[in-house]
Short mmCIF file of C-alpha atoms and ligand atoms in Angstrom, two decimals:
data_model
loop_
_atom_site.label_atom_id
_atom_site.label_comp_id
_atom_site.label_asym_id
_atom_site.label_seq_id
_atom_site.Cartn_x
_atom_site.Cartn_y
_atom_site.Cartn_z
CA UNK A 1 0.23 -0.01 -0.05
CA UNK A 2 1.19 3.42 -0.79
CA UNK A 3 1.65 5.58 2.28
CA UNK A 4 -0.65 8.41 2.16
CA UNK A 5 -0.05 11.86 3.50
CA UNK A 6 -2.43 12.93 6.38
CA UNK A 7 -5.04 14.93 5.03
CA UNK A 8 -5.74 18.03 7.22
CA UNK A 9 -8.24 20.56 7.63
CA UNK A 10 -7.27 24.18 9.66
CA UNK A 11 -9.53 26.06 11.44
CA UNK A 12 -9.06 29.40 12.88
CA UNK A 13 -11.00 32.04 14.88
CA UNK A 14 -10.96 35.81 14.17
CA UNK A 15 -11.86 37.27 17.61
CA UNK A 16 -13.00 40.89 18.31
CA UNK A 17 -10.03 42.98 17.84
CA UNK A 18 -8.04 40.60 15.60
CA UNK A 19 -7.66 42.08 12.05
CA UNK A 20 -9.20 39.57 9.17
CA UNK A 21 -5.69 39.95 7.56
CA UNK A 22 -3.75 38.89 10.60
CA UNK A 23 -5.86 35.69 10.98
CA UNK A 24 -5.49 34.92 7.23
CA UNK A 25 -1.61 35.50 7.75
CA UNK A 26 -1.68 33.04 10.60
CA UNK A 27 -3.87 30.27 8.92
CA UNK A 28 -1.39 30.48 5.90
CA UNK A 29 1.56 30.03 8.22
CA UNK A 30 -0.26 27.22 9.82
CA UNK A 31 -0.56 25.42 6.50
CA UNK A 32 3.34 25.76 5.85
CA UNK A 33 3.72 24.29 9.36
CA UNK A 34 1.25 21.41 8.60
CA UNK A 35 3.38 20.66 5.39
CA UNK A 36 6.73 20.97 7.35
CA UNK A 37 5.29 18.28 9.70
CA UNK A 38 4.40 15.99 6.63
CA UNK A 39 0.69 16.88 6.22
CA UNK A 40 -1.30 17.54 3.15
CA UNK A 41 -3.71 20.71 3.70
CA UNK A 42 -6.98 19.93 2.21
CA UNK A 43 -9.22 22.80 3.23
CA UNK A 44 -9.39 25.56 5.98
CA UNK A 45 -11.98 27.22 7.84
CA UNK A 46 -12.32 30.57 9.53
CA UNK A 47 -15.01 31.72 11.78
CA UNK A 48 -15.50 35.11 13.19
CA UNK A 49 -16.75 35.46 16.88
CA UNK A 50 -16.59 37.80 19.64
CA UNK A 51 -15.72 35.40 22.20
CA UNK A 52 -14.22 31.95 22.39
CA UNK A 53 -17.02 29.36 23.24
CA UNK A 54 -15.57 27.44 26.36
CA UNK A 55 -17.20 24.22 25.17
CA UNK A 56 -16.11 23.93 21.35
CA UNK A 57 -13.73 26.87 20.98
CA UNK A 58 -15.03 27.82 17.58
CA UNK A 59 -18.70 27.60 18.23
CA UNK A 60 -21.16 24.59 18.21
CA UNK A 61 -22.54 25.24 14.60
CA UNK A 62 -19.07 25.69 13.13
CA UNK A 63 -17.95 22.79 14.71
CA UNK A 64 -21.01 20.85 13.37
CA UNK A 65 -19.96 22.23 9.76
CA UNK A 66 -16.18 21.02 10.26
CA UNK A 67 -17.64 17.74 11.21
CA UNK A 68 -19.47 17.60 7.70
CA UNK A 69 -16.59 18.80 5.86
CA UNK A 70 -14.32 16.22 7.47
CA UNK A 71 -16.91 13.51 6.04
CA UNK A 72 -16.71 14.99 2.64
CA UNK A 73 -13.07 15.67 2.19
CA UNK A 74 -11.90 12.51 3.92
CA UNK A 75 -10.07 14.14 6.73
CA UNK A 76 -7.73 12.63 8.98
CA UNK A 77 -6.55 15.34 11.33
CA UNK A 78 -8.10 18.85 12.22
CA UNK A 79 -5.55 21.55 13.32
CA UNK A 80 -6.73 24.60 15.13
CA UNK A 81 -4.53 27.73 14.93
CA UNK A 82 -4.95 28.87 18.72
CA UNK A 83 -4.62 26.64 21.86
CA UNK A 84 -7.34 24.59 22.91
CA UNK A 85 -8.14 23.50 26.31
CA UNK A 86 -7.80 19.81 26.67
CA UNK A 87 -11.70 19.70 27.27
CA UNK A 88 -12.56 21.47 24.04
CA UNK A 89 -9.97 19.45 22.28
CA UNK A 90 -11.88 16.45 23.58
CA UNK A 91 -15.16 17.72 22.78
CA UNK A 92 -14.03 18.59 19.13
CA UNK A 93 -12.86 15.06 18.66
CA UNK A 94 -16.11 13.89 19.68
CA UNK A 95 -17.82 15.97 17.39
CA UNK A 96 -15.84 15.22 14.42
CA UNK A 97 -14.76 11.94 15.00
CA UNK A 98 -11.14 12.92 13.84
CA UNK A 99 -7.94 13.75 15.81
CA UNK A 100 -7.80 17.29 16.82
CA UNK A 101 -4.59 19.12 17.56
CA UNK A 102 -3.80 22.85 18.09
CA UNK A 103 -0.66 25.02 16.77
CA UNK A 104 1.43 24.48 19.84
CA UNK A 105 1.20 20.74 19.69
CA UNK A 106 2.09 20.97 15.74
CA UNK A 107 5.25 23.19 16.30
CA UNK A 108 6.34 20.58 18.99
CA UNK A 109 5.96 18.01 16.58
CA UNK A 110 7.86 19.76 13.99
CA UNK A 111 10.66 20.42 16.66
CA UNK A 112 10.46 16.55 17.71
CA UNK A 113 11.02 15.33 14.09
CA UNK A 114 13.83 17.69 13.46
CA UNK A 115 15.82 17.56 16.47
CA UNK A 116 19.17 16.09 15.85
CA UNK A 117 21.71 16.88 18.53
CA UNK A 118 21.35 15.64 21.89
CA UNK A 119 20.76 19.32 23.40
CA UNK A 120 17.81 19.89 20.72
CA UNK A 121 16.39 16.39 21.46
CA UNK A 122 16.67 16.94 25.12
CA UNK A 123 14.93 20.40 25.11
CA UNK A 124 12.16 19.01 22.96
CA UNK A 125 11.55 16.34 25.13
CA UNK A 126 11.44 18.60 28.15
CA UNK A 127 8.95 20.96 26.21
CA UNK A 128 6.68 17.99 25.38
CA UNK A 129 6.28 17.08 28.97
CA UNK A 130 5.88 20.39 30.31
CA UNK A 131 2.91 20.59 27.84
CA UNK A 132 1.27 17.22 28.58
CA UNK A 133 1.81 17.23 32.52
CA UNK A 134 -1.00 19.86 33.03
CA UNK A 135 -3.15 18.39 30.39
CA UNK A 136 -2.62 14.70 31.87
CA UNK A 137 -4.48 15.68 35.28
CA UNK A 138 -7.63 16.58 33.26
CA UNK A 139 -7.32 13.78 31.20
CA UNK A 140 -7.36 11.75 33.95
CA UNK A 141 -10.25 13.62 35.82
CA UNK A 142 -12.39 13.20 32.39
CA UNK A 143 -11.95 9.20 32.37
CA UNK A 144 -12.85 8.82 36.17
CA UNK A 145 -15.95 11.02 35.72
CA UNK A 146 -17.22 9.25 32.64
CA UNK A 147 -16.10 5.96 33.52
CA UNK A 148 -17.58 6.80 37.02
CA UNK A 149 -18.43 4.62 39.98
CA UNK A 150 -16.15 2.53 42.31
CA UNK A 151 -13.68 0.63 41.15
CA UNK A 152 -12.63 3.01 38.19
CA UNK A 153 -12.05 6.04 40.05
CA UNK A 154 -9.49 4.69 42.64
CA UNK A 155 -7.14 3.00 40.28
CA UNK A 156 -7.39 6.11 37.77
CA UNK A 157 -6.33 8.57 40.35
CA UNK A 158 -3.48 6.22 41.56
CA UNK A 159 -2.45 5.84 38.06
CA UNK A 160 -2.56 9.48 37.53
CA UNK A 161 -0.40 10.25 40.49
CA UNK A 162 2.15 7.34 39.33
CA UNK A 163 2.24 9.07 35.72
CA UNK A 164 2.53 12.47 37.14
CA UNK A 165 5.28 11.47 39.38
CA UNK A 166 7.41 9.95 36.87
CA UNK A 167 7.01 12.79 34.37
CA UNK A 168 7.96 15.07 37.26
CA UNK A 169 11.14 13.19 37.89
CA UNK A 170 11.91 13.25 34.02
CA UNK A 171 11.70 16.93 34.11
CA UNK A 172 14.03 17.23 36.96
CA UNK A 173 16.46 14.94 35.29
CA UNK A 174 16.19 16.73 31.83
CA UNK A 175 16.81 19.99 33.38
CA UNK A 176 19.99 18.87 35.19
CA UNK A 177 21.28 17.54 31.82
CA UNK A 178 20.69 20.78 30.43
CA UNK A 179 22.24 22.82 33.06
CA UNK A 180 25.22 20.76 32.18
CA UNK A 181 25.00 21.74 28.56
CA UNK A 182 24.81 25.34 29.51
CA UNK A 183 27.70 24.98 31.83
CA UNK A 184 29.91 23.48 29.44
CA UNK A 185 29.09 26.02 26.72
CA UNK A 186 29.53 28.91 28.90
CA UNK A 187 33.11 27.62 30.00
CA UNK A 188 34.08 27.15 26.11
CA UNK A 189 32.97 30.79 25.51
CA UNK A 190 34.24 32.65 28.63
CA UNK A 191 37.71 32.19 27.70
CA UNK A 192 37.22 34.61 24.79
CA UNK A 193 36.50 37.63 26.71
CA UNK A 194 37.97 39.90 24.13
CA UNK A 195 35.50 38.80 21.45
CA UNK A 196 32.53 40.68 20.91
CA UNK A 197 29.44 38.27 20.71
CA UNK A 198 26.84 38.58 18.09
CA UNK A 199 23.77 36.39 17.25
CA UNK A 200 21.61 35.84 14.69
CA UNK A 201 18.16 36.05 15.07
CA UNK A 202 14.89 36.19 13.07
CA UNK A 203 11.79 34.69 11.90
CA UNK A 204 12.14 31.00 10.87
CA UNK A 205 13.08 30.61 7.15
CA UNK A 206 14.41 34.22 7.06
CA UNK A 207 17.88 32.94 5.97
CA UNK A 208 20.02 33.12 9.17
CA UNK A 209 21.94 29.91 8.66
CA UNK A 210 22.65 30.73 4.88
CA UNK A 211 24.07 34.12 6.12
CA UNK A 212 25.83 32.23 9.17
CA UNK A 213 27.39 30.11 6.25
CA UNK A 214 28.59 33.00 4.17
CA UNK A 215 30.16 35.27 7.03
CA UNK A 216 32.03 32.17 8.63
CA UNK A 217 32.30 29.90 6.03
CA UNK A 218 30.87 27.19 8.10
CA UNK A 219 28.35 24.54 6.58
CA UNK A 220 25.23 24.51 8.78
CA UNK A 221 22.35 22.88 7.07
CA UNK A 222 19.80 25.42 5.42
CA UNK A 223 16.57 24.59 3.91
CA UNK A 224 13.14 25.54 2.64
CA UNK A 225 11.47 24.06 5.39
CA UNK A 226 10.35 25.92 8.82
CA UNK A 227 12.62 25.33 11.76
CA UNK A 228 15.64 23.77 10.00
CA UNK A 229 17.92 24.87 12.70
CA UNK A 230 17.08 23.71 16.31
CA UNK A 231 20.45 24.28 18.00
CA UNK A 232 23.17 26.86 18.26
CA UNK A 233 26.07 26.93 16.61
CA UNK A 234 29.07 29.29 17.20
CA UNK A 235 31.90 30.23 15.01
CA UNK A 236 34.70 32.74 15.31
CA UNK A 237 34.65 35.46 12.65
CA UNK A 238 37.81 37.37 11.92
CA UNK A 239 37.50 40.84 10.64
CA UNK A 240 40.14 43.41 9.60
CA UNK A 241 42.12 45.38 12.40
CA UNK A 242 42.48 42.22 14.58
CA UNK A 243 39.00 42.29 15.72
CA UNK A 244 37.14 38.74 16.18
CA UNK A 245 33.39 38.17 16.74
CA UNK A 246 31.91 35.00 18.10
CA UNK A 247 28.99 34.53 15.76
CA UNK A 248 26.17 32.37 16.88
CA UNK A 249 23.24 30.91 14.56
CA UNK A 250 20.29 29.49 16.25
CA UNK A 251 16.69 28.34 16.14
CA UNK A 252 14.35 30.87 14.12
CA UNK A 253 11.00 32.49 16.02
CA UNK A 254 7.33 32.40 14.98
CA UNK A 255 4.19 33.74 15.73
CA UNK A 256 2.18 32.27 18.65
CA UNK A 257 5.41 30.61 19.73
CA UNK A 258 4.35 27.76 22.39
CA UNK A 259 5.31 29.18 25.71
CA UNK A 260 6.71 25.77 27.02
CA UNK A 261 8.99 25.66 23.80
CA UNK A 262 10.49 29.16 24.78
CA UNK A 263 11.21 27.98 28.46
CA UNK A 264 12.88 24.72 27.34
CA UNK A 265 15.00 26.03 24.54
CA UNK A 266 16.87 27.89 27.40
CA UNK A 267 20.35 26.46 26.57
CA UNK A 268 19.88 27.03 22.87
CA UNK A 269 18.67 30.65 23.14
CA UNK A 270 21.37 31.62 25.90
CA UNK A 271 23.64 32.87 23.12
CA UNK A 272 21.27 35.19 22.34
CA UNK A 273 20.52 36.28 25.82
CA UNK A 274 24.33 36.92 26.41
CA UNK A 275 25.14 38.50 22.98
CA UNK A 276 26.51 42.06 22.78
CA UNK A 277 24.51 42.74 19.76
CA UNK A 278 21.72 40.77 17.37
CA UNK A 279 21.99 40.51 13.57
CA UNK A 280 18.25 40.48 12.87
CA UNK A 281 17.54 38.80 9.41
CA UNK A 282 14.30 39.72 7.81
CA UNK A 283 13.02 37.95 4.71
CA UNK A 284 12.25 41.21 2.61
CA UNK A 285 10.56 38.96 0.04
CA UNK A 286 8.04 37.66 2.48
CA UNK A 287 5.16 39.89 1.92
CA UNK A 288 4.35 40.37 5.82
CA UNK A 289 8.08 41.02 6.63
CA UNK A 290 7.03 43.68 8.96
CA UNK A 291 4.51 41.60 10.96
CA UNK A 292 7.74 38.90 11.01
CA UNK A 293 10.02 41.71 12.12
CA UNK A 294 7.53 42.92 14.99
CA UNK A 295 7.24 39.26 16.04
CA UNK A 296 10.86 38.64 16.53
CA UNK A 297 11.37 41.52 18.72
CA UNK A 298 8.23 40.78 20.75
CA UNK A 299 10.01 37.20 21.32
CA UNK A 300 13.13 38.88 22.06
CA UNK A 301 11.59 40.44 25.06
CA UNK A 302 9.99 37.03 25.99
CA UNK A 303 13.35 35.47 26.26
CA UNK A 304 14.78 38.28 28.47
CA UNK A 305 16.73 39.94 25.83
CA UNK A 306 14.97 43.17 25.08
CA UNK A 307 16.65 46.33 23.73
CA UNK A 308 19.82 44.85 22.49
CA UNK A 309 21.87 46.36 19.96
CA UNK A 310 20.49 45.45 16.59
CA UNK A 311 21.78 45.12 13.01
CA UNK A 312 18.68 44.76 10.75
CA UNK A 313 19.45 42.74 7.49
CA UNK A 314 16.81 42.83 4.83
CA UNK A 315 17.64 39.59 3.34
CA UNK A 316 16.58 37.74 0.14
CA UNK A 317 16.53 41.04 -2.13
CA UNK A 318 17.25 38.94 -5.18
CA UNK A 319 13.71 37.68 -4.98
CA UNK A 320 12.30 41.13 -4.69
CA UNK A 321 11.16 42.31 -7.94
CA UNK A 322 9.58 45.37 -7.38
CA UNK A 323 11.92 48.21 -6.30
CA UNK A 324 9.39 50.09 -4.27
CA UNK A 325 9.50 47.45 -1.65
CA UNK A 326 13.06 47.71 -0.96
CA UNK A 327 12.77 51.71 -1.00
CA UNK A 328 10.02 51.75 1.16
CA UNK A 329 11.48 49.34 3.55
CA UNK A 330 14.91 51.28 3.70
CA UNK A 331 12.57 54.40 4.61
CA UNK A 332 11.14 52.71 7.44
CA UNK A 333 14.17 51.20 8.76
CA UNK A 334 16.97 53.68 8.04
CA UNK A 335 20.20 51.64 9.05
CA UNK A 336 18.83 48.30 7.64
CA UNK A 337 21.31 46.42 5.33
CA UNK A 338 20.05 44.97 1.96
CA UNK A 339 21.23 41.65 1.71
CA UNK A 340 21.26 38.63 -0.28
CA UNK A 341 22.84 35.79 1.80
CA UNK A 342 22.26 33.28 -1.19
CA UNK A 343 24.18 35.16 -3.45
CA UNK A 344 26.72 36.72 -1.04
CA UNK A 345 25.29 40.40 -2.00
CA UNK A 346 25.82 42.54 1.23
CA UNK A 347 27.68 40.37 3.35
CA UNK A 348 30.54 42.64 3.46
CA UNK A 349 28.39 45.43 4.42
CA UNK A 350 27.44 43.44 7.58
CA UNK A 351 30.88 42.55 8.40
CA UNK A 352 31.54 46.17 8.09
CA UNK A 353 28.95 47.24 10.47
CA UNK A 354 29.93 44.31 12.88
CA UNK A 355 33.51 45.76 12.77
CA UNK A 356 32.29 49.26 13.55
CA UNK A 357 30.34 48.06 16.10
CA UNK A 358 33.33 46.07 17.71
CA UNK A 359 35.81 48.88 17.15
CA UNK A 360 33.83 51.48 18.72
CA UNK A 361 33.26 49.64 22.15
CA UNK A 362 37.09 49.73 22.65
CA UNK A 363 39.52 52.26 23.53
CA UNK A 364 43.36 52.06 22.03
CA UNK A 365 45.70 52.63 25.08
CA UNK A 366 49.31 52.35 25.91
CA UNK A 367 50.02 50.35 28.98
CA UNK A 368 53.57 50.26 30.59
CA UNK A 369 54.02 47.02 32.53
CA UNK A 370 56.81 45.67 34.56
CA UNK A 371 58.10 42.83 32.02
CA UNK A 372 58.02 40.27 35.00
CA UNK A 373 54.60 41.03 35.85
CA UNK A 374 53.31 38.04 33.79
CA UNK A 375 49.63 38.26 35.13
CA UNK A 376 49.03 41.83 33.88
CA UNK A 377 50.56 40.83 30.78
CA UNK A 378 48.12 37.82 30.29
CA UNK A 379 45.19 39.97 31.10
CA UNK A 380 45.87 42.13 28.36
CA UNK A 381 45.92 39.39 25.88
CA UNK A 382 43.09 37.60 27.59
CA UNK A 383 40.79 40.93 27.57
CA UNK A 384 42.23 43.04 24.72
CA UNK A 385 43.39 42.95 21.49
CA UNK A 386 47.22 43.49 21.60
CA UNK A 387 48.36 45.67 18.59
CA UNK A 388 52.16 45.84 19.38
CA UNK A 389 54.51 45.19 22.42
CA UNK A 390 58.17 46.25 22.81
CA UNK A 391 60.65 46.80 26.06
CA UNK A 392 61.12 50.52 26.48
CA UNK A 393 63.33 51.69 29.35
CA UNK A 394 63.09 48.30 30.94
CA UNK A 395 59.25 48.39 30.88
CA UNK A 396 57.01 46.55 28.72
CA UNK A 397 55.24 48.88 26.12
CA UNK A 398 52.04 47.40 25.10
CA UNK A 399 49.54 48.87 22.56
CA UNK A 400 46.38 47.33 23.06
CA UNK A 401 42.63 47.89 21.96
CA UNK A 402 40.20 47.04 25.02
CA UNK A 403 36.62 47.61 26.21
CA UNK A 404 36.62 50.32 28.50
CA UNK A 405 34.82 48.22 31.46
CA UNK A 406 38.42 45.83 31.16
CA UNK A 407 40.43 48.71 31.66
CA UNK A 408 39.31 49.44 35.09
CA UNK A 409 41.51 46.79 36.98
CA UNK A 410 44.60 47.95 35.35
CA UNK A 411 44.22 51.72 35.38
CA UNK A 412 47.12 52.25 37.08
CA UNK A 413 49.16 50.90 34.40
CA UNK A 414 47.51 52.79 31.41
CA UNK A 415 49.57 55.81 29.91
CA UNK A 416 47.69 59.14 29.63
CA UNK A 417 46.85 59.26 25.71
CA UNK A 418 48.87 62.43 23.93
CA UNK A 419 45.41 63.33 22.35
CA UNK A 420 44.18 64.33 26.20
N1 LIG B 1 16.50 33.57 -2.99
C1 LIG B 1 17.06 33.43 -1.81
N2 LIG B 1 17.04 32.30 -1.01
C2 LIG B 1 17.46 32.54 0.09
C3 LIG B 1 18.28 33.75 0.62
N3 LIG B 1 18.74 33.11 1.91
C4 LIG B 1 18.21 32.02 2.27
N4 LIG B 1 17.44 31.72 1.20
C5 LIG B 1 16.71 30.33 1.32
O1 LIG B 1 15.84 30.39 2.28
C6 LIG B 1 15.74 29.20 2.72
C7 LIG B 1 15.89 29.18 4.14
O2 LIG B 1 16.97 29.33 4.56
P1 LIG B 1 17.88 29.29 6.13
O3 LIG B 1 19.31 29.80 6.00
O4 LIG B 1 17.63 27.81 6.21
O5 LIG B 1 16.66 29.91 7.11
P2 LIG B 1 16.72 30.14 8.50
O6 LIG B 1 16.61 31.37 8.97
O7 LIG B 1 18.00 29.71 9.07
O8 LIG B 1 15.62 28.96 8.88
P3 LIG B 1 15.31 28.29 10.20
O9 LIG B 1 16.64 27.61 10.54
O10 LIG B 1 14.41 27.12 9.60
O11 LIG B 1 14.82 29.37 11.14
C8 LIG B 1 16.75 28.28 2.09
O12 LIG B 1 16.10 27.38 1.14
C9 LIG B 1 17.77 29.27 1.34
O13 LIG B 1 18.28 28.64 0.42
C10 LIG B 1 18.50 34.62 -0.31
O14 LIG B 1 19.15 35.66 -0.13
N5 LIG B 1 17.98 34.44 -1.53
MG1 LIG B 2 18.36 28.20 10.39
#
C-alpha cells in the first residue's frame, strides 16, 4: 500500500480585535507548518466570533460544519490555529470523529521530528512533557468522571499520581542534563572575553543559517522548511584590524510560539540572551516581513533579551522584483542592510557594520607593565587585542585595544594618551 499523507483541515478564529488579515496570515503560516510536519492541507475554515466558546472553542454550529467537511473531504486530522483547552480538544474530537490538535502541538511535533543534536532532543522532550503534564491531570479527571463509580476512580487516580510523579522526575533529570550543557558552553566561550558576541536572530526561514555560512564559511544545514535549525552553533569570525566576533546561529522564531518551547530552549537561546548585539535577519521577499520583524522583537522580550543593539538585515533582495518594496523598507528602517545571503550580496556590508560596532566599544591605549608581571600581560591578551609590544626603558610597552570596562582593573598602568 502506498503511504498516504495525512489529510488536514485547518481551523481558525477571528476574534473581536484581531484583524482579518492577521488571522489569514496566521492560517497561511499554519498551512506551511502542517506541510513541514508532513501533512497535506485540504481545506481551511475561518470563523468570526467575539468570544471563544468554552465548550467547542469555535462555536457549536461551526464545529458541526467542520464535522460535515471532514466526512466530505476524507479528513484525518483537524488543526486549530490557537491553543485549545483539553476539554475543547476532546469535545471537538467527539463532534468531528477525527484527531484534533492545536498550533502548539503541531510546532512541538515539528521540533520533535527535526531535533538532531542531543541538546535539541533533550529540550524538545522537556517541552513536550511540560506541555502534557497539566493536560494529563484533566485527561484522567475526565476518565474517572465518565467511567464513573467505584473501581474505576480509585485506580485511575492512583495511575494518575504515578504518571505525574514519573513525569516530574523526568523533568528534573532533563533540566539537570540541560544545565550541564549550558555550563559546558559557558566554559567554552568564557575564555574569549576579548571577542564581541553577536547572534543571528530572525523569523524561521528568513535565511539566518545561509548568512551564517556566508559570513563564517561554515556549513550549517539550510533548507526551505520551517525550523531547519534547532540548536545553536557558534563560530569565530575574524575581521580586519584584528577584531574578532563570536557569531552564533540559532533556532528561528514564529508567531504564537508555544510558551513551553521558549522555556525549554533556554540552552539554545542562551547565546542570544548573552550576545552583545544581534543581527536580525528579515525575509524581505515575504509579504508580511514587517509583521515578522515585530514578532521577532516581541519574542526577544519574552526570552529576556529586550533592547539589544540590533543590525537589521533585509535578506533575499534577489527575490524582490518590485523596487518600491526595498525603497519603502529602507525608508522605514534607516540603518537596515539589503542582503542576498544566497548570492553573497551585502555580506561585506554586514561585516563592516560588525567591525564598526566592535571597534567603537574599545579604546586604544598604551600600557606600561614591568616585564616580570606576567599576570597583567596575560590579562591584556585575554581581555584585549594586543597591537604591539616592545621593551622601552626596562618596561614592557603594550599597545592594546580594550573595552573600557576591562580597563578598570589595570588603570594604574595605562599611559595618558597624547590626545588628552
Ligand atoms: N532567493 C534567496 N533564497 C534565500 C536567501 N537566503 C536564504 N534563502 C533560502 O531560504 C531558505 C531558508 O534559509 P535558511 O538559511 O535555512 O533559513 P533560517 O533562517 O536559518 O531558517 P530556520 O533555521 O528554519 O529558522 C533556504 O531554502 C535558503 O536557500 C537569499 O538571499 N535569497
Ligand atoms: Mg537556520
